[in-house]
Amino acid sequence: MELTATVTELRYALDTFFFLISGALVMWMAAGFAMLEAGLVRSKNTTEILTKNFVLYAIACTMFLLVGYNIMYVDNSAGGWLPSFGSLIGSQAEGADHSLESDFFFQVVFVATSMSVVSGAVAERMKLWSFLIFSVVLTGFIYPIEGYWTWGGGFLSEAGFSDFAGSGIVHMAGAAAALSAVILLGARKGKFGKNGSVHPIPGSNMPLATLGTFILWFGWFGFNGGSQLMISDFENATAVGQIFLNTNAAAAAGAIAALLVCKTTWGKADLTMILNGALAGLVAITADPLSPSPVASVAIGAVAGVIVVFSIVGFDKIKIDDPVGAISVHGVCGFFGLMVVPLNNADATFGAQLLGAAVIFGWVFLASMVVWGIIKATMGIRVTEEEELEGMDVHDCGIGAYPEFMTVK
């Protein structure tokens, strides 16, 4: 009897530790988003984009603690569409596999990831404080409600919708919020010509963008691996190994596919497209990194790497200005990832996947559009033309990332 209790305690400790380490890896993705976006914006907007990424993480952690986790998980009965508002302060469930606190920590870093998608898409022309106010609403209310419908046991879960680690719940949701903002915000000055031409606006620091992508790739092992939720027995430990393998394979294939598309289409190896190709593969495999074989994971990543290149070009053609390609990477490839789940997972159906994708995108897009619309009507969401021209570092933050290159008035 004493030996059994000891084994149970050891498994509890191991699974709790696994949750915490996985959450820490996902938290490190916040640095990846910050470096990626800092590299892909112009130098005059670097401090401001770093401020957004740093503060949005703090807001996400606070709002999910005070409100969001309670909506998404606490005291919710399965099958409904209206979440309850339980209290995070409670006792540990008897027979739990891991601590409640580790579960919260793992979930909160996912919320921050979803909000990080928005910051890159609206870069270089959105007011800092408007962005931060929206962060409060998304992380505290909009994300947790669709999270309850899915991972929290709500109606989409009951309908058979399957999203293992969040291709739709996290990534496509962030892209939906980003798209609604970009539509209301408009493009950066000089991005599009009057005759429909597209003028590329190069980022300021490709080494930073590459570092950011490597950090995201690294953090994704916690993102997908941790979503197995356990590692303390043979079956779950083997599954985590499979998830790591498939996640890595999809990312690598996405990068290679994007490289080949760029070379055959434009004759150049476009680094930004290659980086987004790897991220596209990661987003796509996130919907189900366990069921596919390694070869199937390569195929999923490669297709996502192709899709993201043409998606980025396509959004430019319809004058949707996304400086980092976030809507394509997380939205288009997130949807693709959801829709290929039934190809490898017999428990998933195309109907349930399409329903879940439509509900998640529709809810987040419309709710975000309302919130952005209110902010736009009250305090505005776009900086002035003069502020955009001079750079947001000076106007929003008072300090430049590269002060030796700044023009002093």
Coordinates of C-alpha atoms in Angstrom, one line a residue:
M1 CA 0.0 0.0 0.0
E2 CA 2.8 2.3 0.9
L3 CA 4.7 1.5 -2.3
T4 CA 1.6 2.2 -4.4
A5 CA 1.2 5.6 -2.8
T6 CA 4.8 6.4 -3.5
V7 CA 4.5 5.5 -7.2
T8 CA 1.4 7.6 -7.5
E9 CA 3.2 10.6 -5.9
L10 CA 6.2 10.2 -8.2
R11 CA 3.9 10.1 -11.2
Y12 CA 2.1 13.2 -10.0
A13 CA 5.4 15.0 -9.5
L14 CA 6.7 13.9 -12.9
D15 CA 3.6 15.0 -14.7
T16 CA 3.5 18.3 -12.8
F17 CA 7.2 18.9 -13.7
F18 CA 6.5 18.1 -17.3
F19 CA 3.6 20.6 -17.4
L20 CA 5.8 23.3 -15.9
I21 CA 8.8 22.7 -18.2
S22 CA 6.5 22.6 -21.2
G23 CA 4.9 25.9 -20.1
A24 CA 8.3 27.5 -19.6
L25 CA 9.2 26.5 -23.2
V26 CA 6.0 28.1 -24.5
M27 CA 6.6 31.2 -22.4
W28 CA 10.0 31.5 -24.2
M29 CA 8.0 31.7 -27.4
A30 CA 7.1 35.2 -26.3
A31 CA 10.8 36.1 -26.8
G32 CA 10.6 34.4 -30.2
F33 CA 7.6 36.6 -31.3
A34 CA 9.4 39.7 -30.0
M35 CA 12.6 39.0 -31.9
L36 CA 10.8 37.9 -35.1
E37 CA 8.7 41.0 -35.2
A38 CA 11.5 43.3 -34.1
G39 CA 13.5 42.0 -37.1
L40 CA 10.7 42.4 -39.6
V41 CA 9.7 46.0 -38.8
R42 CA 11.7 49.1 -39.6
S43 CA 14.3 50.3 -37.0
K44 CA 12.2 53.3 -36.1
N45 CA 9.4 51.1 -34.8
T46 CA 11.5 48.5 -33.0
T47 CA 11.2 49.7 -29.4
E48 CA 7.4 50.0 -29.8
I49 CA 6.9 46.5 -31.1
L50 CA 9.1 45.1 -28.3
T51 CA 7.0 47.0 -25.8
K52 CA 3.8 45.6 -27.2
N53 CA 5.1 42.0 -27.0
F54 CA 6.5 42.4 -23.5
V55 CA 3.4 44.1 -22.0
L56 CA 0.9 41.9 -23.8
Y57 CA 2.4 38.9 -22.1
A58 CA 2.0 40.6 -18.7
I59 CA -1.6 41.5 -19.5
A60 CA -2.4 38.0 -20.7
C61 CA -1.0 36.4 -17.5
T62 CA -3.0 38.8 -15.3
M63 CA -6.3 38.7 -17.2
F64 CA -6.3 34.9 -17.6
L65 CA -5.6 34.6 -13.8
L66 CA -8.4 37.0 -12.8
V67 CA -11.0 36.2 -15.4
G68 CA -10.1 34.0 -18.4
Y69 CA -9.2 30.7 -16.7
N70 CA -12.4 30.8 -14.7
I71 CA -14.5 31.2 -17.9
M72 CA -12.6 28.5 -19.8
Y73 CA -12.3 25.7 -17.3
V74 CA -13.6 26.2 -13.7
D75 CA -16.9 24.6 -12.8
N76 CA -18.1 24.3 -16.4
S77 CA -20.5 21.6 -17.3
A78 CA -19.8 19.8 -20.6
G79 CA -21.8 20.5 -23.8
G80 CA -22.9 24.1 -23.3
W81 CA -22.2 27.3 -25.1
L82 CA -22.4 29.7 -22.1
P83 CA -19.5 29.2 -19.7
S84 CA -20.0 29.6 -15.9
F85 CA -17.8 31.9 -13.8
G86 CA -16.2 29.7 -11.3
S87 CA -13.4 30.7 -9.0
L88 CA -9.8 29.7 -9.5
I89 CA -9.3 29.6 -5.8
G90 CA -10.2 26.0 -4.9
S91 CA -8.9 22.7 -3.7
Q92 CA -6.9 20.3 -5.8
A93 CA -9.1 17.6 -7.3
E94 CA -8.7 14.2 -5.6
G95 CA -6.8 11.8 -7.8
A96 CA -5.5 14.5 -10.2
D97 CA -2.5 13.7 -12.4
H98 CA -0.8 17.0 -11.9
S99 CA -1.2 20.2 -9.9
L100 CA -3.9 22.8 -10.7
E101 CA -1.3 25.5 -10.6
S102 CA 0.8 23.8 -13.3
D103 CA -2.3 23.4 -15.4
F104 CA -3.0 27.1 -15.2
F105 CA 0.6 28.1 -16.0
F106 CA 0.6 25.9 -19.1
Q107 CA -2.7 27.3 -20.3
V108 CA -1.9 31.0 -19.7
V109 CA 1.2 31.0 -21.9
F110 CA -1.1 29.7 -24.8
V111 CA -3.3 32.8 -24.3
A112 CA -0.3 35.1 -24.7
T113 CA 0.7 33.2 -27.8
S114 CA -2.6 33.9 -29.4
M115 CA -2.4 37.7 -28.6
S116 CA 1.2 37.8 -29.9
V117 CA -0.1 36.9 -33.4
V118 CA -2.0 40.2 -33.5
S119 CA 1.0 42.4 -32.6
G120 CA 2.9 41.6 -35.8
A121 CA 0.0 42.1 -38.1
V122 CA -0.8 45.6 -36.9
A123 CA 2.8 46.7 -36.6
E124 CA 4.1 50.1 -37.5
R125 CA 0.8 52.0 -37.5
M126 CA -1.4 51.1 -34.5
K127 CA -1.5 53.1 -31.3
L128 CA 0.2 51.4 -28.4
W129 CA -2.6 52.0 -25.9
S130 CA -5.3 50.9 -28.2
F131 CA -3.5 47.7 -28.7
L132 CA -3.0 47.1 -25.0
I133 CA -6.7 47.8 -24.2
F134 CA -7.7 45.2 -26.9
S135 CA -5.2 42.8 -25.3
V136 CA -7.2 43.0 -22.0
V137 CA -10.4 42.0 -23.8
L138 CA -9.0 39.2 -26.0
T139 CA -7.1 37.5 -23.2
G140 CA -9.7 38.0 -20.5
F141 CA -12.9 37.2 -22.5
I142 CA -12.8 36.5 -26.2
Y143 CA -10.2 33.8 -26.2
P144 CA -11.5 32.0 -23.0
I145 CA -15.0 31.7 -24.4
E146 CA -14.0 29.9 -27.6
G147 CA -11.5 28.0 -25.4
Y148 CA -14.4 26.8 -23.2
W149 CA -16.3 25.7 -26.3
T150 CA -13.4 23.4 -27.2
W151 CA -10.9 22.5 -24.6
G152 CA -13.2 23.4 -21.7
G153 CA -15.8 20.8 -22.7
G154 CA -18.3 23.0 -24.5
F155 CA -20.4 22.3 -27.5
L156 CA -17.7 22.1 -30.1
S157 CA -15.9 19.5 -28.0
E158 CA -19.2 17.6 -27.8
A159 CA -19.6 17.8 -31.5
G160 CA -16.3 16.0 -32.1
F161 CA -14.1 19.0 -33.0
S162 CA -10.5 18.0 -32.6
D163 CA -7.6 20.4 -32.1
F164 CA -4.8 18.8 -30.2
A165 CA -2.6 21.8 -29.4
G166 CA -4.4 24.8 -30.9
S167 CA -4.0 25.3 -34.7
G168 CA -7.4 26.8 -34.5
I169 CA -8.0 27.6 -30.9
V170 CA -4.8 29.5 -30.4
H171 CA -3.3 30.4 -33.8
M172 CA -6.3 30.9 -36.1
A173 CA -8.1 32.7 -33.3
G174 CA -5.2 35.2 -33.1
A175 CA -5.2 35.6 -36.8
A176 CA -8.9 36.3 -36.8
A177 CA -8.4 39.1 -34.3
A178 CA -5.5 40.4 -36.3
L179 CA -7.5 40.4 -39.6
S180 CA -10.3 42.4 -38.1
A181 CA -7.8 45.0 -36.8
V182 CA -6.0 45.2 -40.2
I183 CA -9.3 45.8 -42.0
L184 CA -10.2 48.7 -39.8
L185 CA -6.6 50.0 -39.5
G186 CA -5.6 50.1 -43.2
A187 CA -2.2 49.7 -44.7
R188 CA 1.1 51.4 -43.9
K189 CA 1.9 54.5 -45.9
G190 CA 3.7 53.6 -49.1
K191 CA 2.9 49.9 -49.0
F192 CA 0.5 50.1 -52.0
G193 CA 0.6 52.3 -55.0
K194 CA -2.4 54.0 -56.6
N195 CA -2.2 51.6 -59.6
G196 CA -2.5 48.6 -57.5
S197 CA 1.3 48.0 -57.2
V198 CA 2.8 46.5 -54.1
H199 CA 5.9 48.1 -52.6
P200 CA 7.8 45.8 -50.2
I201 CA 8.9 47.4 -46.9
P202 CA 11.9 45.4 -45.8
G203 CA 12.5 44.6 -42.1
S204 CA 15.4 46.1 -40.3
N205 CA 17.2 43.1 -38.8
M206 CA 17.2 39.7 -40.5
P207 CA 19.5 38.1 -37.8
L208 CA 16.9 39.0 -35.2
A209 CA 14.1 37.6 -37.3
T210 CA 16.0 34.4 -37.8
L211 CA 16.8 34.1 -34.1
G212 CA 13.1 34.7 -33.3
T213 CA 12.1 31.9 -35.6
F214 CA 14.6 29.5 -34.0
I215 CA 13.2 30.4 -30.6
L216 CA 9.7 29.8 -31.7
W217 CA 10.7 26.4 -33.2
F218 CA 12.3 25.5 -29.9
G219 CA 9.4 26.6 -27.8
W220 CA 7.0 24.7 -30.0
F221 CA 8.2 21.4 -28.5
G222 CA 6.6 22.5 -25.3
F223 CA 3.6 23.8 -27.1
N224 CA 2.8 20.5 -28.8
G225 CA 4.6 18.0 -26.5
G226 CA 3.1 19.5 -23.4
S227 CA -0.4 19.1 -24.8
Q228 CA -0.1 15.4 -24.4
L229 CA -0.6 16.4 -20.7
M230 CA 1.2 13.3 -19.3
I231 CA 4.6 11.7 -19.6
S232 CA 4.7 9.3 -16.6
D233 CA 3.9 6.0 -18.3
F234 CA 5.0 4.1 -21.3
E235 CA 2.1 5.1 -23.6
N236 CA 2.3 8.8 -22.9
A237 CA 6.1 9.0 -22.9
T238 CA 6.2 7.3 -26.3
A239 CA 3.5 9.7 -27.5
V240 CA 5.5 12.7 -26.5
G241 CA 8.5 11.4 -28.4
Q242 CA 6.3 11.0 -31.5
I243 CA 5.0 14.5 -31.1
F244 CA 8.5 16.0 -30.9
L245 CA 9.5 14.1 -34.0
N246 CA 6.5 15.1 -36.0
T247 CA 6.7 18.7 -34.9
N248 CA 10.3 19.0 -35.9
A249 CA 9.7 17.2 -39.3
A250 CA 6.8 19.5 -40.2
A251 CA 8.8 22.7 -39.5
A252 CA 11.8 21.5 -41.5
A253 CA 9.6 20.5 -44.4
G254 CA 7.8 23.9 -44.3
A255 CA 11.1 25.8 -44.5
I256 CA 12.4 23.7 -47.4
A257 CA 9.1 23.9 -49.4
A258 CA 9.0 27.7 -49.0
L259 CA 12.6 27.9 -50.2
L260 CA 11.8 25.9 -53.3
V261 CA 8.7 27.9 -54.1
C262 CA 10.7 31.2 -53.8
K263 CA 13.5 29.9 -56.0
T264 CA 11.2 28.5 -58.7
T265 CA 8.9 31.6 -58.7
W266 CA 11.3 34.5 -58.2
G267 CA 14.7 32.9 -58.6
K268 CA 15.7 34.1 -55.1
A269 CA 15.9 32.5 -51.6
D270 CA 13.7 34.9 -49.7
L271 CA 14.7 34.5 -46.0
T272 CA 11.5 36.0 -44.7
M273 CA 9.4 33.5 -46.7
I274 CA 11.7 30.6 -45.5
L275 CA 11.2 31.6 -41.9
N276 CA 7.4 31.8 -42.4
G277 CA 7.5 28.4 -44.1
A278 CA 8.9 26.8 -41.0
L279 CA 6.3 28.6 -38.8
A280 CA 3.6 27.5 -41.2
G281 CA 4.6 23.9 -40.9
L282 CA 4.6 24.2 -37.1
V283 CA 1.1 25.8 -37.0
A284 CA -0.3 23.2 -39.4
I285 CA 1.0 20.2 -37.4
T286 CA -0.2 21.6 -34.2
A287 CA -3.8 20.5 -34.8
D288 CA -2.6 16.9 -34.5
P289 CA 1.1 16.2 -34.0
L290 CA 0.5 12.7 -32.7
S291 CA -1.5 10.7 -35.2
P292 CA 0.4 11.3 -38.4
S293 CA 3.5 9.3 -39.3
P294 CA 6.8 11.2 -39.7
V295 CA 6.4 11.0 -43.4
A296 CA 2.9 12.4 -43.3
S297 CA 4.1 15.1 -41.0
V298 CA 6.7 16.1 -43.6
A299 CA 3.9 16.2 -46.2
I300 CA 1.7 18.4 -43.9
G301 CA 4.6 20.8 -43.2
A302 CA 5.6 21.0 -46.9
V303 CA 2.1 21.8 -48.1
A304 CA 1.8 24.5 -45.4
G305 CA 5.2 25.9 -46.5
V306 CA 3.8 26.3 -50.0
I307 CA 0.5 27.7 -48.9
V308 CA 2.0 30.4 -46.8
V309 CA 4.0 31.9 -49.6
F310 CA 1.1 32.2 -51.9
S311 CA -1.1 33.4 -49.1
I312 CA 1.2 36.2 -48.2
V313 CA 1.4 37.3 -51.8
G314 CA -2.4 37.0 -52.1
F315 CA -3.1 39.2 -49.1
D316 CA -0.8 41.8 -50.6
K317 CA -2.8 41.7 -53.9
I318 CA -6.0 42.5 -52.0
K319 CA -4.3 45.2 -50.0
I320 CA -4.3 43.5 -46.6
D321 CA -1.0 44.8 -45.1
D322 CA 0.5 42.3 -42.7
P323 CA 4.1 43.2 -42.1
V324 CA 5.2 39.8 -40.7
G325 CA 2.8 37.5 -42.5
A326 CA 1.0 36.5 -39.3
I327 CA -2.5 36.2 -40.8
S328 CA -1.2 33.8 -43.4
V329 CA 1.0 31.7 -41.1
H330 CA -1.4 31.4 -38.2
G331 CA -4.8 31.9 -39.9
V332 CA -4.6 30.2 -43.3
C333 CA -2.2 27.5 -42.2
G334 CA -4.0 27.1 -38.9
F335 CA -7.2 26.3 -40.9
F336 CA -5.3 24.0 -43.2
G337 CA -4.0 22.1 -40.1
L338 CA -7.5 21.7 -38.8
M339 CA -8.8 20.3 -42.0
V340 CA -6.1 17.6 -42.5
V341 CA -6.7 16.1 -39.1
P342 CA -9.2 13.5 -40.3
L343 CA -6.7 12.2 -42.9
N344 CA -4.7 10.7 -40.0
N345 CA -7.1 10.6 -37.1
A346 CA -10.1 8.3 -37.5
D347 CA -11.9 9.9 -34.6
A348 CA -12.1 13.3 -36.4
T349 CA -14.5 14.2 -39.2
F350 CA -14.3 16.9 -41.8
G351 CA -17.8 18.2 -40.8
A352 CA -16.8 18.7 -37.2
Q353 CA -13.5 20.3 -38.1
L354 CA -15.2 22.7 -40.5
L355 CA -17.8 23.6 -37.9
G356 CA -15.2 24.2 -35.3
A357 CA -13.1 26.3 -37.6
A358 CA -16.1 28.4 -38.7
V359 CA -17.3 29.0 -35.1
I360 CA -13.8 29.9 -33.8
F361 CA -13.0 32.2 -36.7
G362 CA -16.5 33.8 -36.7
W363 CA -16.7 34.4 -33.0
V364 CA -13.2 35.9 -32.6
F365 CA -13.4 37.9 -35.8
L366 CA -16.8 39.5 -35.1
A367 CA -16.2 40.0 -31.4
S368 CA -12.8 41.6 -32.2
M369 CA -14.3 43.8 -34.9
V370 CA -16.8 45.1 -32.3
V371 CA -14.1 45.8 -29.8
W372 CA -11.7 47.4 -32.3
G373 CA -14.7 49.5 -33.6
I374 CA -15.4 50.8 -30.2
I375 CA -11.8 51.7 -29.6
K376 CA -11.5 53.3 -33.0
A377 CA -14.6 55.5 -32.3
T378 CA -13.5 56.6 -28.9
M379 CA -9.7 56.9 -28.8
G380 CA -8.7 55.9 -32.3
I381 CA -6.5 53.0 -33.3
R382 CA -4.1 54.5 -35.9
V383 CA -1.3 56.9 -35.3
T384 CA -1.1 60.1 -37.2
E385 CA 0.7 60.3 -40.5
E386 CA 3.5 62.4 -39.0
E387 CA 4.0 59.8 -36.2
E388 CA 4.0 57.0 -38.7
L389 CA 6.6 58.8 -40.8
E390 CA 8.9 59.6 -37.9
G391 CA 8.5 56.2 -36.2
M392 CA 6.5 55.1 -33.2
D393 CA 9.5 54.6 -31.0
V394 CA 9.9 58.3 -30.3
H395 CA 6.1 59.1 -30.0
D396 CA 5.0 56.1 -28.0
C397 CA 8.1 55.1 -26.1
G398 CA 10.4 58.1 -26.1
I399 CA 13.4 56.0 -26.9
G400 CA 14.7 54.3 -30.0
A401 CA 16.2 50.8 -30.3
Y402 CA 19.0 52.2 -32.3
P403 CA 19.5 55.8 -31.1
E404 CA 22.7 56.4 -33.0
F405 CA 20.7 56.2 -36.2
M406 CA 17.8 58.4 -35.1
T407 CA 17.3 62.0 -36.4
V408 CA 17.4 64.4 -33.5
K409 CA 15.1 67.5 -34.0

